[in-house]
Tab-separated table of C-alpha atoms (C1' of nucleotides) in Angstrom:
chain	number	residue	atom	x	y	z
X	1074	MET	CA	10.250	13.098	28.411
X	1075	GLU	CA	9.962	16.214	26.416
X	1076	SER	CA	7.592	19.054	26.512
X	1077	ASP	CA	4.030	19.533	25.685
X	1078	PRO	CA	3.324	23.176	26.096
X	1079	PRO	CA	-0.267	24.229	26.506
X	1080	SER	CA	-1.212	24.711	22.890
X	1081	GLN	CA	-0.461	22.227	20.133
X	1082	PRO	CA	-0.081	24.049	16.876
X	1083	VAL	CA	-0.783	20.943	14.792
X	1084	ASP	CA	-4.159	20.275	13.251
X	1085	GLU	CA	-4.021	16.495	13.474
X	1086	LEU	CA	-6.970	16.020	11.206
X	1087	GLU	CA	-5.366	18.050	8.488
X	1088	LEU	CA	-2.143	16.181	9.106
X	1089	ALA	CA	-3.923	12.858	8.673
X	1090	VAL	CA	-5.299	14.045	5.359
X	1091	GLY	CA	-1.972	15.416	4.185
X	1092	LEU	CA	0.061	12.380	5.139
X	1093	ALA	CA	-2.465	10.116	3.460
X	1094	ARG	CA	-1.852	12.068	0.292
X	1095	ILE	CA	1.883	11.757	0.784
X	1096	ARG	CA	1.356	8.054	1.107
X	1097	THR	CA	-0.404	7.948	-2.216
X	1098	MET	CA	2.282	10.105	-3.745
X	1099	MET	CA	4.958	7.679	-2.629
X	1100	ARG	CA	3.003	4.837	-4.138
X	1101	LEU	CA	2.961	6.683	-7.435
X	1102	LEU	CA	6.673	7.376	-7.223
X	1103	ASP	CA	7.412	3.749	-6.586
X	1104	VAL	CA	9.667	1.871	-8.887
X	1105	PRO	CA	7.630	-0.616	-10.960
X	1106	ARG	CA	6.409	-3.646	-9.093
X	1107	ASP	CA	8.707	-6.461	-8.272
X	1108	LEU	CA	8.967	-5.976	-4.528
X	1109	SER	CA	6.058	-5.236	-2.222
X	1110	ILE	CA	5.859	-2.140	-0.082
X	1111	THR	CA	6.092	-4.194	3.055
X	1112	SER	CA	9.154	-5.993	1.723
X	1113	LEU	CA	10.890	-2.737	0.991
X	1114	SER	CA	9.990	-1.289	4.332
X	1115	THR	CA	11.312	-4.402	6.026
X	1116	LEU	CA	14.553	-4.226	4.096
X	1117	ALA	CA	14.909	-0.586	5.057
X	1118	ASN	CA	14.349	-1.423	8.708
X	1119	LEU	CA	16.947	-4.157	8.559
X	1120	GLU	CA	19.427	-1.762	7.082
X	1121	ARG	CA	18.681	0.909	9.604
X	1122	LEU	CA	18.458	-1.237	12.709
X	1123	GLY	CA	20.594	-4.227	11.860
X	1124	PRO	CA	19.570	-7.900	11.961
X	1125	ARG	CA	16.296	-8.604	13.668
X	1126	ARG	CA	14.066	-11.473	14.628
X	1127	LEU	CA	11.301	-12.411	12.306
X	1128	THR	CA	8.600	-11.759	14.878
X	1129	GLU	CA	10.052	-8.394	15.666
X	1130	LEU	CA	9.936	-7.468	11.991
X	1131	ALA	CA	6.334	-8.595	11.762
X	1132	ALA	CA	5.410	-6.301	14.633
X	1133	MET	CA	7.261	-3.382	13.100
X	1134	GLU	CA	5.432	-3.771	9.825
X	1135	GLY	CA	2.096	-4.466	11.359
X	1136	VAL	CA	1.665	-7.784	9.598
X	1137	THR	CA	1.162	-11.270	10.979
X	1138	GLN	CA	4.047	-13.592	11.653
X	1139	PRO	CA	3.107	-15.971	8.825
X	1140	ALA	CA	3.118	-13.031	6.450
X	1141	MET	CA	6.608	-12.096	7.591
X	1142	THR	CA	7.785	-15.691	7.227
X	1143	GLN	CA	6.714	-15.649	3.601
X	1144	LEU	CA	8.043	-12.173	3.035
X	1145	VAL	CA	11.455	-13.142	4.358
X	1146	SER	CA	11.387	-16.267	2.213
X	1147	ARG	CA	10.822	-14.081	-0.826
X	1148	LEU	CA	13.606	-11.729	0.188
X	1149	GLU	CA	15.869	-14.701	0.704
X	1150	ARG	CA	14.983	-16.212	-2.642
X	1151	GLU	CA	16.077	-12.997	-4.299
X	1152	GLU	CA	19.128	-12.809	-2.080
X	1153	LEU	CA	18.130	-9.465	-0.665
X	1154	ALA	CA	18.168	-10.789	2.880
X	1155	GLU	CA	19.176	-13.944	4.686
X	1156	ARG	CA	18.127	-16.015	7.657
X	1157	ARG	CA	20.696	-16.764	10.296
X	1158	PRO	CA	20.356	-19.001	13.318
X	1159	ASP	CA	20.094	-17.255	16.645
X	1160	PRO	CA	22.917	-18.593	18.819
X	1161	SER	CA	20.954	-17.814	21.940
X	1162	ASP	CA	17.687	-19.434	20.880
X	1163	GLY	CA	17.346	-22.475	18.675
X	1164	ARG	CA	13.800	-21.643	17.672
X	1165	ALA	CA	14.542	-18.183	16.504
X	1166	VAL	CA	15.698	-16.828	13.196
X	1167	VAL	CA	17.630	-13.640	12.730
X	1168	VAL	CA	17.083	-11.852	9.473
X	1169	ALA	CA	19.772	-9.673	7.955
X	1170	VAL	CA	19.939	-7.594	4.823
X	1171	THR	CA	22.588	-8.647	2.296
X	1172	GLN	CA	24.899	-6.493	0.246
X	1173	HIS	CA	22.638	-7.054	-2.687
X	1174	GLY	CA	19.724	-5.927	-0.559
X	1175	ARG	CA	21.502	-2.724	0.347
X	1176	ALA	CA	22.330	-2.080	-3.259
X	1177	GLU	CA	18.731	-2.620	-4.262
X	1178	LEU	CA	17.531	-0.205	-1.603
X	1179	ALA	CA	19.995	2.372	-2.790
X	1180	ARG	CA	18.970	1.904	-6.378
X	1181	ARG	CA	15.296	2.395	-5.631
X	1182	ARG	CA	15.896	5.357	-3.428
X	1183	ALA	CA	17.920	6.991	-6.135
X	1184	VAL	CA	15.035	6.636	-8.560
X	1185	GLN	CA	12.561	7.998	-6.066
X	1186	ALA	CA	14.890	10.840	-5.198
X	1187	LYS	CA	15.106	11.771	-8.840
X	1188	ARG	CA	11.347	11.836	-9.192
X	1189	LEU	CA	10.983	13.761	-5.969
X	1190	ALA	CA	13.475	16.286	-7.253
X	1191	GLU	CA	11.282	16.815	-10.288
X	1192	LEU	CA	8.236	17.417	-8.138
X	1193	LEU	CA	10.146	19.662	-5.782
X	1194	ALA	CA	11.261	21.751	-8.706
X	1195	GLU	CA	7.627	22.578	-9.368
X	1196	VAL	CA	6.778	23.990	-5.969
X	1197	PRO	CA	7.837	27.320	-4.461
X	1198	ALA	CA	11.272	27.531	-2.894
X	1199	ALA	CA	9.645	28.288	0.436
X	1200	ASP	CA	7.838	24.965	0.236
X	1201	ARG	CA	11.065	23.136	-0.413
X	1202	ALA	CA	12.610	24.857	2.550
X	1203	ALA	CA	9.692	24.003	4.818
X	1204	ILE	CA	9.837	20.367	3.777
X	1205	ALA	CA	13.573	20.180	4.281
X	1206	ALA	CA	13.183	21.768	7.682
X	1207	ALA	CA	10.499	19.301	8.718
X	1208	LEU	CA	12.238	16.184	7.468
X	1209	PRO	CA	14.115	15.328	10.662
X	1210	ALA	CA	10.952	15.919	12.640
X	1211	LEU	CA	9.019	13.597	10.351
X	1212	GLU	CA	11.675	10.916	10.792
X	1213	ARG	CA	11.391	11.181	14.546
X	1214	LEU	CA	7.628	11.001	14.300
X	1215	ALA	CA	7.826	7.885	12.148
X	1216	ALA	CA	10.294	6.365	14.578
X	1217	ARG	CA	7.676	6.623	17.307
X	1218	ALA	CA	5.238	4.543	15.342
X	1219	HIS	CA	7.674	1.696	14.971
X	1220	GLY	CA	7.326	0.956	18.610
X	1221	LEU	CA	10.994	0.162	18.748
X	1222	ALA	CA	12.413	2.680	16.345
X	1223	ASP	CA	16.162	3.136	16.512
X	1224	SER	CA	16.390	2.296	20.181
X	1225	PRO	CA	17.214	-1.429	20.553
X	1226	ALA	CA	20.861	-1.252	19.564
X	1227	PRO	CA	21.722	-0.494	15.938
X	1228	VAL	CA	24.143	-3.433	15.895
X	1229	PRO	CA	27.358	-3.078	13.893
X	1230	GLU	CA	26.289	-5.784	11.454
X	1231	VAL	CA	28.559	-8.496	10.243
X	1232	SER	CA	29.493	-7.927	6.660
X	1233	GLU	CA	28.812	-10.805	4.338
K	944	MET	CA	14.393	31.270	9.148
K	945	GLU	CA	14.339	29.525	5.843
K	946	SER	CA	14.711	30.414	2.195
K	947	ASP	CA	17.724	30.199	0.039
K	948	PRO	CA	16.365	30.565	-3.449
K	949	PRO	CA	19.279	29.644	-5.696
K	950	SER	CA	20.318	26.333	-4.191
K	951	GLN	CA	17.739	23.688	-3.378
K	952	PRO	CA	18.267	22.839	0.249
K	953	VAL	CA	16.479	19.503	0.012
K	954	ASP	CA	18.393	16.263	0.188
K	955	GLU	CA	16.065	14.269	-2.024
K	956	LEU	CA	17.597	10.984	-1.067
K	957	GLU	CA	17.003	11.635	2.585
K	958	LEU	CA	13.512	12.821	1.722
K	959	ALA	CA	12.815	9.573	-0.114
K	960	VAL	CA	13.904	7.630	2.942
K	961	GLY	CA	11.916	9.786	5.331
K	962	LEU	CA	8.724	9.749	3.331
K	963	ALA	CA	8.978	5.995	2.909
K	964	ARG	CA	9.009	5.766	6.685
K	965	ILE	CA	6.033	8.085	6.888
K	966	ARG	CA	4.289	5.797	4.484
K	967	THR	CA	4.906	2.836	6.754
K	968	MET	CA	3.793	4.885	9.728
K	969	MET	CA	0.497	5.667	8.045
K	970	ARG	CA	0.002	2.001	7.321
K	971	LEU	CA	0.471	1.271	11.001
K	972	LEU	CA	-1.954	4.014	11.970
K	973	ASP	CA	-4.563	2.673	9.614
K	974	VAL	CA	-7.894	1.666	10.919
K	975	PRO	CA	-8.163	-2.151	10.830
K	976	ARG	CA	-8.757	-3.588	7.384
K	977	ASP	CA	-12.060	-3.402	5.703
K	978	LEU	CA	-11.190	-0.936	2.969
K	979	SER	CA	-8.028	-1.011	0.904
K	980	ILE	CA	-5.557	1.838	0.815
K	981	THR	CA	-6.330	2.499	-2.810
K	982	SER	CA	-10.039	2.555	-2.086
K	983	LEU	CA	-9.588	5.109	0.656
K	984	SER	CA	-7.317	7.230	-1.462
K	985	THR	CA	-9.854	7.138	-4.273
K	986	LEU	CA	-12.660	8.141	-1.960
K	987	ALA	CA	-10.564	11.004	-0.670
K	988	ASN	CA	-9.860	12.155	-4.201
K	989	LEU	CA	-13.541	12.050	-5.046
K	990	GLU	CA	-14.336	14.116	-2.026
K	991	ARG	CA	-11.622	16.614	-2.765
K	992	LEU	CA	-12.096	16.921	-6.503
K	993	GLY	CA	-15.715	16.017	-7.029
K	994	PRO	CA	-17.107	13.280	-9.338
K	995	ARG	CA	-14.633	11.845	-11.781
K	996	ARG	CA	-14.425	9.352	-14.585
K	997	LEU	CA	-13.333	5.866	-13.772
K	998	THR	CA	-10.323	6.017	-16.046
K	999	GLU	CA	-9.263	9.300	-14.542
K	1000	LEU	CA	-9.386	7.772	-11.078
K	1001	ALA	CA	-7.314	4.833	-12.234
K	1002	ALA	CA	-4.632	7.189	-13.514
K	1003	MET	CA	-4.638	9.177	-10.287
K	1004	GLU	CA	-4.136	6.079	-8.214
K	1005	GLY	CA	-1.648	4.506	-10.531
K	1006	VAL	CA	-3.663	1.328	-10.999
K	1007	THR	CA	-5.075	-0.237	-14.139
K	1008	GLN	CA	-8.540	0.503	-15.393
K	1009	PRO	CA	-9.860	-2.976	-14.577
K	1010	ALA	CA	-8.581	-2.571	-11.031
K	1011	MET	CA	-10.503	0.678	-10.730
K	1012	THR	CA	-13.633	-0.908	-12.153
K	1013	GLN	CA	-13.498	-3.537	-9.448
K	1014	LEU	CA	-12.590	-1.030	-6.777
K	1015	VAL	CA	-15.536	1.186	-7.665
K	1016	SER	CA	-17.804	-1.851	-7.660
K	1017	ARG	CA	-16.715	-2.579	-4.119
K	1018	LEU	CA	-17.238	1.017	-3.068
K	1019	GLU	CA	-20.654	0.922	-4.651
K	1020	ARG	CA	-21.574	-2.309	-2.941
K	1021	GLU	CA	-20.838	-0.662	0.392
K	1022	GLU	CA	-22.626	2.489	-0.686
K	1023	LEU	CA	-19.536	4.616	-0.228
K	1024	ALA	CA	-19.634	5.798	-3.825
K	1025	GLU	CA	-21.930	5.536	-6.803
K	1026	ARG	CA	-21.759	5.316	-10.552
K	1027	ARG	CA	-23.623	7.855	-12.610
K	1028	PRO	CA	-24.077	7.974	-16.349
K	1029	ASP	CA	-22.121	10.612	-18.178
K	1030	PRO	CA	-24.645	12.690	-20.123
K	1031	SER	CA	-21.983	13.682	-22.625
K	1032	ASP	CA	-20.670	10.186	-23.311
K	1033	GLY	CA	-22.668	7.015	-23.282
K	1034	ARG	CA	-19.634	4.832	-22.695
K	1035	ALA	CA	-18.405	6.699	-19.700
K	1036	VAL	CA	-19.196	6.403	-16.032
K	1037	VAL	CA	-18.870	9.170	-13.502
K	1038	VAL	CA	-18.063	8.113	-9.988
K	1039	ALA	CA	-19.153	10.179	-7.000
K	1040	VAL	CA	-18.705	9.783	-3.279
K	1041	THR	CA	-21.906	9.361	-1.261
K	1042	GLN	CA	-22.838	10.899	2.048
K	1043	HIS	CA	-22.017	7.618	3.667
K	1044	GLY	CA	-18.647	7.687	1.974
K	1045	ARG	CA	-17.910	11.110	3.337
K	1046	ALA	CA	-18.918	10.035	6.788
K	1047	GLU	CA	-16.673	7.012	6.580
K	1048	LEU	CA	-13.748	9.139	5.489
K	1049	ALA	CA	-14.352	11.497	8.370
K	1050	ARG	CA	-14.563	8.650	10.829
K	1051	ARG	CA	-11.282	7.155	9.726
K	1052	ARG	CA	-9.515	10.453	9.683
K	1053	ALA	CA	-10.685	11.121	13.195
K	1054	VAL	CA	-9.163	7.852	14.383
K	1055	GLN	CA	-5.901	8.543	12.585
K	1056	ALA	CA	-5.829	12.070	13.917
K	1057	LYS	CA	-6.207	10.747	17.438
K	1058	ARG	CA	-3.318	8.343	16.975
K	1059	LEU	CA	-1.215	11.012	15.336
K	1060	ALA	CA	-1.910	13.282	18.285
K	1061	GLU	CA	-0.525	10.613	20.584
K	1062	LEU	CA	2.641	10.313	18.535
K	1063	LEU	CA	2.999	14.064	18.246
K	1064	ALA	CA	2.790	14.362	21.998
K	1065	GLU	CA	5.966	12.302	22.235
K	1066	VAL	CA	8.162	14.490	20.054
K	1067	PRO	CA	9.628	17.896	20.891
K	1068	ALA	CA	7.424	20.913	20.425
K	1069	ALA	CA	9.841	22.208	17.827
K	1070	ASP	CA	9.216	19.080	15.768
K	1071	ARG	CA	5.483	19.590	15.966
K	1072	ALA	CA	5.945	23.142	14.848
K	1073	ALA	CA	8.153	22.132	11.935
K	1074	ILE	CA	5.647	19.521	10.817
K	1075	ALA	CA	2.755	21.918	11.090
K	1076	ALA	CA	4.709	24.463	9.095
K	1077	ALA	CA	5.512	21.977	6.355
K	1078	LEU	CA	2.055	20.508	6.022
K	1079	PRO	CA	0.738	22.897	3.355
K	1080	ALA	CA	3.958	22.440	1.413
K	1081	LEU	CA	3.588	18.668	1.605
K	1082	GLU	CA	0.023	18.923	0.339
K	1083	ARG	CA	1.157	20.964	-2.612
K	1084	LEU	CA	3.910	18.485	-3.306
K	1085	ALA	CA	1.467	15.596	-3.217
K	1086	ALA	CA	-0.863	17.507	-5.513
K	1087	ARG	CA	1.885	17.593	-8.115
K	1088	ALA	CA	2.134	13.844	-8.169
K	1089	HIS	CA	-1.516	13.422	-8.971
K	1090	GLY	CA	-0.886	14.782	-12.372
K	1091	LEU	CA	-4.187	16.561	-12.216
K	1092	ALA	CA	-4.241	17.599	-8.610
K	1093	ASP	CA	-6.819	20.221	-7.758
K	1094	SER	CA	-6.693	21.886	-11.135
K	1095	PRO	CA	-9.451	20.371	-13.327
K	1096	ALA	CA	-12.306	22.238	-11.696
K	1097	PRO	CA	-13.241	21.201	-8.174
K	1098	VAL	CA	-16.880	20.957	-9.232
K	1099	PRO	CA	-19.540	22.091	-6.786
K	1100	GLU	CA	-20.878	18.547	-6.482
K	1101	VAL	CA	-24.549	17.784	-6.402
K	1102	SER	CA	-25.559	16.745	-2.938
K	1103	GLU	CA	-27.239	13.390	-2.739
H	1446	DT	C1'	10.128	-34.637	33.144
H	1447	DA	C1'	5.433	-33.058	32.206
H	1448	DA	C1'	2.985	-28.903	31.086
H	1449	DC	C1'	3.207	-24.690	29.143
H	1450	DT	C1'	5.000	-20.943	26.320
H	1451	DT	C1'	7.309	-19.044	22.393
H	1452	DA	C1'	9.378	-18.714	17.524
H	1453	DT	C1'	8.765	-20.054	13.187
H	1454	DA	C1'	6.653	-22.698	9.413
H	1455	DT	C1'	2.812	-24.566	6.756
H	1456	DC	C1'	-1.854	-24.649	5.026
H	1457	DA	C1'	-6.189	-23.242	3.213
H	1458	DC	C1'	-8.488	-19.270	2.025
H	1459	DC	C1'	-9.393	-14.481	0.616
H	1460	DA	C1'	-8.655	-9.780	-1.272
H	1461	DT	C1'	-6.775	-7.051	-4.781
H	1462	DC	C1'	-3.979	-6.401	-8.291
H	1463	DT	C1'	-2.398	-7.674	-13.288
H	1464	DT	C1'	-2.948	-8.925	-18.409
H	1465	DA	C1'	-5.863	-10.213	-22.032
H	1466	DT	C1'	-10.077	-9.708	-24.009
H	1467	DG	C1'	-15.123	-8.456	-24.814
H	1468	DT	C1'	-18.833	-5.000	-25.631
H	1469	DA	C1'	-20.835	-0.669	-26.497
H	1470	DT	C1'	-20.361	3.946	-27.827
H	1471	DA	C1'	-17.776	7.795	-30.242
H	1472	DT	C1'	-15.405	9.712	-34.065
H	1473	DG	C1'	-13.353	10.497	-38.665
H	1474	DG	C1'	-12.715	9.787	-43.524
H	1475	DT	C1'	-15.091	8.872	-47.580
F	719	DA	C1'	-24.930	7.407	-43.944
F	720	DC	C1'	-21.083	3.797	-43.325
F	721	DC	C1'	-17.215	1.359	-42.083
F	722	DA	C1'	-12.814	1.410	-39.595
F	723	DT	C1'	-10.755	2.621	-35.655
F	724	DA	C1'	-10.357	4.478	-31.058
F	725	DT	C1'	-12.107	4.916	-26.414
F	726	DA	C1'	-14.538	3.731	-21.893
F	727	DC	C1'	-15.745	0.391	-19.190
F	728	DA	C1'	-16.613	-4.605	-17.865
F	729	DT	C1'	-15.331	-9.384	-17.399
F	730	DA	C1'	-12.244	-13.363	-16.812
F	731	DA	C1'	-8.250	-15.835	-15.387
F	732	DG	C1'	-4.082	-15.838	-12.988
F	733	DA	C1'	-0.467	-13.914	-9.684
F	734	DT	C1'	0.709	-11.964	-5.347
F	735	DG	C1'	0.498	-11.079	-0.694
F	736	DG	C1'	-2.184	-10.918	3.078
F	737	DT	C1'	-5.161	-13.651	7.122
F	738	DG	C1'	-6.420	-17.280	10.721
F	739	DA	C1'	-5.805	-21.898	12.259
F	740	DT	C1'	-2.619	-25.120	13.305
F	741	DA	C1'	1.841	-27.882	13.399
F	742	DT	C1'	6.564	-28.382	15.048
F	743	DA	C1'	10.568	-27.598	17.609
F	744	DA	C1'	12.858	-25.447	21.286
F	745	DG	C1'	12.995	-22.895	25.537
F	746	DT	C1'	10.870	-22.436	30.493
F	747	DT	C1'	8.793	-23.690	34.791
F	748	DA	C1'	7.361	-26.415	38.519
DNA sequence: TAACTTATATCACCATCTTATGTATATGGT
DNA sequence: ACCATATACATAAGATGGTGATATAAGTTA
């Protein structure tokens, strides 16, 4: 759907190395340890995309369905998310983030943002600019990996 | 095209969100599951920085020392890394990546690079360019988080 | 309605982390 | 030189979060 000129200016191998380091960096920036990475990522997806089926969430996170069942149970126990029946399918469960879940996400992001700001302050201004410029592109890249990304209807979301 | 020294043009909150998604993306791109994320990150650090003390590695990865002891034992069992005595300190252990470890790293990176290339092909060329342009900046940012980064002498490394 | 598929849950097991603690080697004050 | 303390790593026991196999209930198809 969009372009692929002759040359690709990206060294994918170097990108793989760099993004792996970013991954480690984010792990180090993480707020203590009371919620797993996968749980947080799932919460973030729910916030971004709206309520989703359990199986769908499992696929997005690249974990098995039983793992997602347990993960959602944990989220529910802490009232960060909730299960709802699917009116169109009695077998299915629709998972939605709660207000508390949103607040928790915001809280953690604020902490990470603060730490990121400290790191950013240590690199050249040109680096900050390059990172800021690439951020939307990185988001779009990440969206591709989700398989579904933002596409399947963001859903207005019923407030709780 | 960029640069604005005084103000910092980075929305750290948005960056936290974006990099969290990149983190999830990298998890999805990961080669199956026979080596943990921390193990891979440790191997990569050893390759990049040269042999390091166990405790130092633990700090870099943000895990406890016992966790690193076990992790290194696993790496050693698979001959991806090895323990060496520290001539200057009888208590200490110096961990080094092996040839096999390097090869394994290269293999995995090649797979990830291939998958990244597929994703990159789906985004606009301008996005690829922006990402390529930001990559060195991202590496430098990640280096900051390591605490030690590339600074403490890259060490020539004795070949095995 | 029987046979099959699909969505989720449950179970037993495994990997990897944590905290608490043990052991050996350094190091510093006397 | 010696004892007290600190440091580097190892070990043990428990928690957490994943996996594969399988159960259950609800849709789907013929």
